[in-house]
XYZ file of C-alpha atoms in Angstrom:
312
model
C 214.647 274.018 29.778
C 213.734 270.730 30.539
C 212.659 270.628 26.521
C 216.367 272.152 25.660
C 218.137 269.691 27.757
C 215.836 266.474 26.503
C 216.674 267.869 22.911
C 217.939 264.813 20.772
C 221.716 265.493 20.012
C 222.646 267.110 16.496
C 224.870 264.909 13.978
C 228.226 266.462 13.103
C 227.538 265.800 9.596
C 224.089 268.165 9.503
C 226.366 270.923 10.920
C 225.953 273.224 7.844
C 226.469 276.874 9.277
C 222.696 277.552 9.862
C 222.668 277.685 13.596
C 224.998 277.823 16.812
C 222.632 276.359 19.152
C 223.995 272.978 18.460
C 223.532 270.002 21.146
C 226.412 267.309 20.273
C 227.341 264.275 22.134
C 230.611 263.377 21.097
C 233.861 261.889 22.304
C 237.096 263.790 22.252
C 239.610 261.775 20.204
C 242.391 263.807 19.579
C 243.243 266.701 21.769
C 246.338 269.265 21.694
C 247.643 272.452 23.396
C 249.293 275.257 21.348
C 250.592 278.266 22.577
C 252.022 279.776 25.917
C 250.410 278.240 28.891
C 248.070 280.684 30.935
C 248.818 283.092 28.240
C 247.925 282.825 24.687
C 247.458 278.754 24.813
C 244.486 277.521 23.316
C 243.018 273.582 22.681
C 242.539 272.005 19.721
C 240.738 268.971 19.303
C 238.752 266.252 17.391
C 235.276 265.222 18.059
C 233.280 261.975 16.842
C 229.481 261.669 17.277
C 227.582 257.968 17.115
C 227.741 258.114 13.228
C 231.771 258.187 12.886
C 231.622 261.668 11.659
C 234.324 264.010 12.778
C 234.533 267.817 13.101
C 237.736 270.061 14.336
C 236.745 272.084 17.254
C 239.188 274.602 18.945
C 239.377 276.599 22.392
C 240.815 279.787 22.103
C 242.750 281.131 25.213
C 239.990 283.234 26.546
C 237.614 280.451 27.417
C 240.334 277.821 27.964
C 240.456 278.860 31.578
C 236.969 277.656 31.913
C 237.313 274.149 29.984
C 241.027 273.236 30.503
C 240.424 270.688 33.125
C 237.657 269.064 31.798
C 238.887 268.401 28.281
C 240.488 265.019 28.305
C 241.263 262.587 25.457
C 238.757 259.745 25.008
C 236.314 261.358 27.070
C 233.255 261.532 26.016
C 230.313 264.534 26.600
C 227.478 266.360 25.990
C 228.054 269.795 24.793
C 225.864 273.255 23.528
C 226.563 276.369 21.566
C 229.394 276.969 19.289
C 230.395 279.695 17.174
C 230.268 277.615 13.492
C 232.708 278.906 10.864
C 234.081 277.579 7.486
C 236.815 275.002 7.591
C 239.003 276.571 4.914
C 242.238 276.880 6.495
C 245.546 276.017 4.394
C 245.703 273.048 6.443
C 242.299 270.967 7.905
C 242.335 268.169 10.199
C 239.192 266.969 9.367
C 237.176 266.681 6.013
C 234.011 268.587 7.380
C 232.828 271.481 5.652
C 232.852 273.457 9.182
C 234.740 273.815 12.114
C 233.835 275.017 15.659
C 234.674 277.494 17.922
C 233.945 277.772 21.930
C 232.243 280.960 22.699
C 231.074 282.397 26.240
C 227.866 280.498 26.706
C 229.318 277.073 25.394
C 228.232 274.273 27.780
C 230.351 271.290 28.021
C 229.041 268.434 30.587
C 231.081 264.771 30.503
C 228.840 262.203 29.906
C 228.907 258.178 30.338
C 228.300 257.393 26.638
C 230.532 254.215 26.066
C 228.899 253.772 22.725
C 230.637 256.516 20.592
C 233.124 255.137 18.640
C 237.124 255.921 19.566
C 239.542 257.090 17.226
C 239.863 255.549 13.851
C 243.300 256.167 12.053
C 242.681 257.511 8.625
C 245.675 255.956 6.914
C 246.901 256.849 3.366
C 248.245 254.569 0.991
C 252.062 255.776 0.031
C 251.229 254.965 -3.856
C 248.859 257.632 -3.443
C 251.147 260.086 -1.988
C 253.873 259.278 -4.600
C 251.322 259.762 -7.325
C 249.953 262.933 -5.806
C 246.434 261.166 -5.418
C 245.016 263.149 -2.299
C 243.299 266.212 -0.930
C 245.477 268.970 -0.758
C 245.837 270.368 2.938
C 243.876 267.586 4.403
C 246.159 266.136 7.436
C 246.090 262.263 7.288
C 247.645 259.288 9.363
C 250.565 257.290 7.708
C 251.792 253.580 8.828
C 254.905 251.932 7.654
C 258.471 250.508 8.822
C 261.362 252.657 9.159
C 263.707 251.558 6.094
C 266.870 254.297 6.550
C 267.573 257.188 8.602
C 269.027 259.516 5.804
C 269.642 262.626 7.770
C 269.376 263.978 11.494
C 270.260 267.433 13.203
C 269.333 268.316 16.567
C 270.277 271.978 17.863
C 268.713 274.580 19.929
C 268.134 276.078 16.243
C 267.211 273.590 13.955
C 265.915 270.173 14.560
C 265.115 267.692 12.039
C 265.300 264.085 11.159
C 264.765 262.819 7.440
C 264.400 259.321 6.667
C 262.552 256.702 4.688
C 260.021 254.476 5.150
C 258.138 251.704 3.615
C 254.368 250.812 3.486
C 253.558 247.172 1.874
C 254.813 248.461 -1.347
C 256.381 251.705 -1.966
C 258.634 254.168 -0.336
C 257.769 257.448 0.984
C 260.374 260.074 2.424
C 259.546 261.596 5.984
C 260.848 264.360 7.579
C 260.272 265.123 11.658
C 260.513 268.302 12.346
C 261.054 269.662 16.118
C 258.353 267.848 18.443
C 258.551 264.233 17.020
C 262.270 264.192 16.642
C 263.340 263.355 20.496
C 260.849 260.970 20.576
C 262.149 259.281 17.433
C 265.817 259.439 18.021
C 265.352 258.122 21.835
C 263.770 254.913 20.528
C 266.038 254.521 17.358
C 269.377 254.848 20.078
C 268.001 252.741 22.799
C 266.259 249.978 20.509
C 267.653 246.546 20.107
C 267.683 243.886 17.429
C 263.745 243.543 17.972
C 262.674 243.439 14.584
C 261.136 245.969 12.278
C 260.435 249.713 13.671
C 256.619 250.194 12.557
C 255.631 253.707 13.086
C 252.105 255.579 13.287
C 252.169 259.326 12.444
C 248.788 261.018 12.824
C 247.768 264.573 11.707
C 250.631 264.595 9.137
C 250.984 266.575 6.391
C 251.862 265.769 2.477
C 254.013 268.096 0.414
C 253.627 267.257 -3.223
C 256.428 266.511 -5.681
C 257.731 269.628 -6.966
C 260.102 268.862 -10.497
C 262.431 266.499 -9.526
C 262.020 266.912 -5.641
C 260.164 263.817 -4.482
C 256.890 263.911 -2.159
C 257.436 264.506 1.683
C 255.296 263.651 4.707
C 255.903 265.666 7.755
C 254.483 266.357 11.356
C 252.033 269.097 11.997
C 253.670 271.034 14.694
C 251.667 269.530 18.548
C 248.728 268.383 16.343
C 250.879 265.234 15.319
C 251.195 262.074 17.813
C 254.010 259.642 17.153
C 253.609 255.805 17.966
C 256.550 253.497 17.566
C 255.965 249.765 17.784
C 253.153 250.483 20.497
C 251.137 247.572 21.621
C 247.857 248.403 19.571
C 245.762 246.247 17.050
C 246.957 248.554 13.721
C 250.707 248.392 14.225
C 250.456 244.433 15.093
C 248.025 243.555 11.721
C 250.723 245.830 9.617
C 253.654 243.818 10.886
C 251.449 240.321 10.204
C 251.072 241.992 6.451
C 254.656 243.006 5.865
C 255.706 239.355 6.446
C 253.301 238.053 3.682
C 253.817 240.867 1.212
C 253.717 239.955 -2.359
C 256.263 241.607 -4.575
C 255.122 242.703 -7.740
C 255.873 245.440 -10.967
C 255.248 248.606 -9.979
C 255.354 252.196 -11.676
C 257.343 254.866 -9.499
C 255.956 258.441 -9.072
C 258.644 259.469 -11.741
C 256.923 257.360 -14.308
C 259.884 254.892 -14.417
C 258.508 250.910 -14.465
C 259.798 248.326 -11.902
C 259.624 244.634 -12.196
C 260.049 244.562 -8.255
C 261.221 246.553 -5.522
C 264.728 246.822 -4.426
C 265.943 247.213 -1.047
C 268.394 250.327 -0.591
C 271.812 249.585 1.648
C 270.873 251.243 5.149
C 273.552 254.025 5.694
C 275.341 253.460 8.317
C 276.350 255.795 11.326
C 279.262 258.069 9.944
C 279.184 256.368 6.463
C 279.063 259.522 4.044
C 278.341 257.421 1.174
C 274.954 259.094 0.162
C 274.722 258.073 -3.232
C 272.856 255.113 -1.361
C 270.170 257.407 -0.920
C 268.011 259.061 -3.820
C 269.618 261.641 -5.497
C 266.660 263.861 -5.280
C 267.087 263.845 -1.702
C 270.793 264.431 -1.732
C 269.821 268.287 -3.131
C 267.979 268.424 0.498
C 270.756 267.823 2.865
C 272.812 270.231 4.377
C 270.258 272.814 4.234
C 269.244 274.802 7.406
C 265.278 275.073 7.443
C 263.560 278.003 9.225
C 260.544 277.347 11.644
C 257.822 279.785 12.064
C 255.739 279.225 15.260
C 252.015 280.419 14.685
C 248.997 280.318 17.285
C 247.160 277.677 15.460
C 249.060 274.231 15.308
C 246.491 273.188 12.351
C 246.088 275.915 9.853
C 248.833 278.661 10.192
C 252.201 276.661 10.821
C 253.980 274.480 8.090
C 257.299 272.848 9.272
C 257.923 271.946 5.761
C 257.342 275.411 4.234
C 261.071 276.096 5.000
C 262.309 273.010 2.550
C 264.313 275.130 -0.254
C 262.945 274.084 -3.799
C 266.256 274.821 -5.469
C 269.713 274.272 -3.950
C 271.388 277.038 -2.556
């Protein structure tokens, strides 16, 4: 037993499915809960070790009661024994080839490991999204300034907001479904004239452009977190770089060459002149989306799957 506890922790990058008697010294950098509390609820999280490597871990409902009170975001732990499975779902939180499941003999012990790194955002450049240069199915973080709310609808059956945002050069269409909508609209309605609205969306899903339809980014059910003008370093640095942006020529995802970016006029509330928005986006407006809820927030649920690819 003494030798077991004194064992040097395994590195996340060394996890290859060959053994399940792992000892990990990790920080939980992301934590979210899915399903119905005390019934089908499960916890999903991201671990990071001293090397900065990350892995997705899941504690299903049959084991969650034992560990829910002990699992806290940003806290550090020594953990033992997991089921190791291939990370080959439709959507993946981490690039790691494997992910972990808590089992009956999993051990969780909170430990004082302040040297472990905190969450590092994995920002994707909008240019890469527009050009289709990204890893399909891998969730990403995005940061940008909100330029124009194109469409919003909130009801008990169908809730979504479509808006356009910009990083340092390019526009990107973003869709919020259900869980991020209320925070976004609340901030939008209550904010004063306090400068740009810079947001970070974590664990975002990219839906590639198809035909005349543009690339879309959406929140990923409960796995995503929305930060709006939060007093954190990444948002402050983005605001500072935005003021020093160098405008230059670029090629749009559709292949059109542009000498310089052109800012479109914001659509005011009640203004029905939708010609101010891209024509491809006009075709998306007015459609009803169907949302399906599955137990896993990262593998089975796709909030933009209901977007029509052809006009009805």
